[in-house]
Amino acid sequence: DKGGAEKEEDAEPAPLGEEFEVVDKAEVQKEEHFHEEEVVDNLERSAWEYYDKGGAEHLRPDDVEVLLHNLGRCLSCKQVEAMVGCVVSDRRRVNFKKLTTHKKLVWDGIKDIPKKEEPKGEQAA
């Protein structure tokens, strides 16, 4: 009777449900994946739109300088000019849609990626 029990243990078990491919851990590497999303700061944008009465989606640099001085942050004239100079376009305008839209990276998780095999150089005879 013992001999019959050993034969049952040696038999391969029947697969349950779906079959999965067995992957050697040496054949895969883990990589973090990200994607880029555009984010609009609606509070910031609504503040800019308050001053854009004509709906032109831009403000003149001198208007932006006045706004920055009126914030009460004790910024010098040179500091304000430098800040405005960073965001002025070639047309001498400040496009606030660009200032209030930012790109951010969103993490998608860690994924297993098959390792790329290094090509074996074949030498020509």
Coordinates of N, CA, C and O in Angstrom, one line a residue, residues 41-88:
D41 N -4.0 75.5 -11.7 CA -4.3 76.0 -10.4 C -5.5 77.0 -10.6 O -5.3 78.2 -11.0
N42 N -6.7 76.6 -10.3 CA -7.9 77.4 -10.6 C -8.0 78.6 -9.7 O -8.5 79.7 -10.2
L43 N -7.5 78.5 -8.5 CA -7.5 79.7 -7.6 C -6.6 80.8 -8.2 O -7.0 82.0 -8.3
E44 N -5.4 80.4 -8.6 CA -4.4 81.3 -9.2 C -5.0 81.9 -10.5 O -4.9 83.1 -10.7
R45 N -5.6 81.0 -11.3 CA -6.1 81.5 -12.6 C -7.2 82.5 -12.4 O -7.3 83.5 -13.1
S46 N -8.1 82.2 -11.4 CA -9.2 83.2 -11.2 C -8.7 84.5 -10.7 O -9.3 85.5 -11.0
A47 N -7.6 84.5 -10.0 CA -7.0 85.8 -9.5 C -6.5 86.6 -10.7 O -6.7 87.8 -10.8
W48 N -5.8 85.9 -11.6 CA -5.3 86.6 -12.8 C -6.5 87.1 -13.7 O -6.5 88.2 -14.2
E49 N -7.5 86.2 -13.8 CA -8.6 86.6 -14.7 C -9.4 87.8 -14.1 O -10.0 88.6 -14.9
Y50 N -9.3 88.0 -12.8 CA -9.9 89.2 -12.2 C -9.4 90.5 -12.9 O -10.1 91.4 -13.1
Y51 N -8.1 90.5 -13.1 CA -7.4 91.7 -13.6 C -7.5 91.7 -15.2 O -7.2 92.8 -15.8
D52 N -7.8 90.6 -15.8 CA -7.9 90.6 -17.3 C -9.3 90.8 -17.7 O -10.1 89.9 -18.1
K53 N -9.7 92.1 -17.6 CA -11.1 92.4 -17.9 C -11.5 92.2 -19.3 O -12.7 91.9 -19.6
G54 N -10.6 92.3 -20.2 CA -10.9 92.1 -21.6 C -10.9 90.7 -22.1 O -11.2 90.4 -23.3
G55 N -10.4 89.8 -21.3 CA -10.4 88.4 -21.7 C -9.3 88.1 -22.7 O -9.4 87.1 -23.5
A56 N -8.2 88.8 -22.7 CA -7.1 88.6 -23.6 C -6.1 87.5 -23.2 O -5.3 87.1 -24.0
E57 N -6.3 87.0 -22.0 CA -5.4 85.9 -21.5 C -4.0 86.3 -21.3 O -3.1 85.5 -21.2
H58 N -3.7 87.6 -21.2 CA -2.4 88.1 -20.9 C -2.5 89.5 -20.3 O -3.5 90.1 -20.4
L59 N -1.5 89.8 -19.6 CA -1.4 91.1 -19.0 C -0.1 91.8 -19.4 O 0.9 91.1 -19.7
R60 N -0.1 93.1 -19.4 CA 1.1 93.9 -19.7 C 2.1 93.8 -18.5 O 1.7 93.7 -17.4
P61 N 3.4 93.7 -18.8 CA 4.4 93.6 -17.7 C 4.3 94.7 -16.7 O 4.4 94.4 -15.5
D62 N 4.0 96.0 -17.1 CA 3.9 97.0 -16.1 C 2.7 96.8 -15.2 O 2.8 97.2 -14.0
D63 N 1.6 96.2 -15.7 CA 0.5 95.9 -14.8 C 0.8 94.8 -13.8 O 0.4 94.9 -12.6
V64 N 1.6 93.8 -14.2 CA 2.0 92.8 -13.3 C 3.0 93.3 -12.2 O 2.9 93.0 -11.1
E65 N 3.8 94.3 -12.6 CA 4.7 94.9 -11.6 C 3.9 95.6 -10.6 O 4.2 95.5 -9.4
V66 N 2.9 96.3 -11.0 CA 2.0 97.0 -10.0 C 1.3 96.0 -9.1 O 1.3 96.2 -7.9
L67 N 0.8 94.9 -9.7 CA 0.2 93.9 -8.9 C 1.2 93.3 -7.8 O 0.8 93.1 -6.6
L68 N 2.4 93.0 -8.2 CA 3.4 92.5 -7.3 C 3.7 93.5 -6.2 O 3.9 93.1 -5.0
H69 N 3.9 94.7 -6.5 CA 4.1 95.8 -5.5 C 3.0 95.9 -4.5 O 3.2 96.1 -3.3
N70 N 1.7 95.7 -5.0 CA 0.6 95.8 -4.2 C 0.3 94.6 -3.3 O -0.6 94.7 -2.4
L71 N 1.1 93.6 -3.4 CA 0.9 92.4 -2.6 C 1.4 92.7 -1.2 O 1.0 91.9 -0.2
G72 N 2.2 93.7 -1.0 CA 2.7 94.0 0.4 C 3.8 93.1 0.8 O 3.9 92.9 2.0
R73 N 4.6 92.5 -0.1 CA 5.7 91.6 0.3 C 7.0 92.3 0.5 O 8.0 91.7 0.6
C74 N 7.0 93.6 0.4 CA 8.2 94.4 0.6 C 9.3 94.0 -0.4 O 10.5 93.8 -0.1
L75 N 8.9 93.9 -1.7 CA 9.9 93.5 -2.7 C 10.5 94.8 -3.3 O 9.7 95.8 -3.5
S76 N 11.7 94.8 -3.6 CA 12.4 95.9 -4.2 C 12.0 96.0 -5.7 O 11.5 95.1 -6.3
C77 N 12.2 97.2 -6.3 CA 11.9 97.4 -7.7 C 12.7 96.4 -8.6 O 12.2 95.9 -9.5
K78 N 13.9 96.2 -8.2 CA 14.8 95.3 -9.0 C 14.3 93.8 -8.9 O 14.3 93.1 -9.8
Q79 N 13.8 93.4 -7.7 CA 13.3 92.1 -7.5 C 12.0 91.9 -8.3 O 11.9 90.9 -9.0
V80 N 11.1 92.9 -8.3 CA 9.9 92.8 -9.1 C 10.2 92.7 -10.6 O 9.7 91.9 -11.3
E81 N 11.1 93.6 -11.1 CA 11.5 93.6 -12.5 C 12.1 92.2 -12.9 O 11.8 91.7 -14.0
A82 N 12.9 91.7 -12.0 CA 13.5 90.4 -12.3 C 12.4 89.3 -12.4 O 12.5 88.4 -13.3
M83 N 11.5 89.3 -11.5 CA 10.4 88.3 -11.5 C 9.6 88.4 -12.7 O 9.3 87.4 -13.4
V84 N 9.2 89.6 -13.1 CA 8.4 89.9 -14.3 C 9.2 89.5 -15.5 O 8.7 88.9 -16.5
G85 N 10.5 89.8 -15.5 CA 11.3 89.5 -16.7 C 11.4 88.0 -17.0 O 11.6 87.6 -18.1
C86 N 11.2 87.2 -15.9 CA 11.3 85.7 -16.1 C 10.1 85.2 -16.9 O 10.1 84.1 -17.4
V87 N 9.0 85.9 -16.8 CA 7.7 85.4 -17.4 C 7.2 86.2 -18.6 O 6.1 85.8 -19.1
V88 N 7.9 87.2 -19.0 CA 7.5 88.0 -20.1 C 7.8 87.3 -21.4 O 8.9 86.8 -21.6

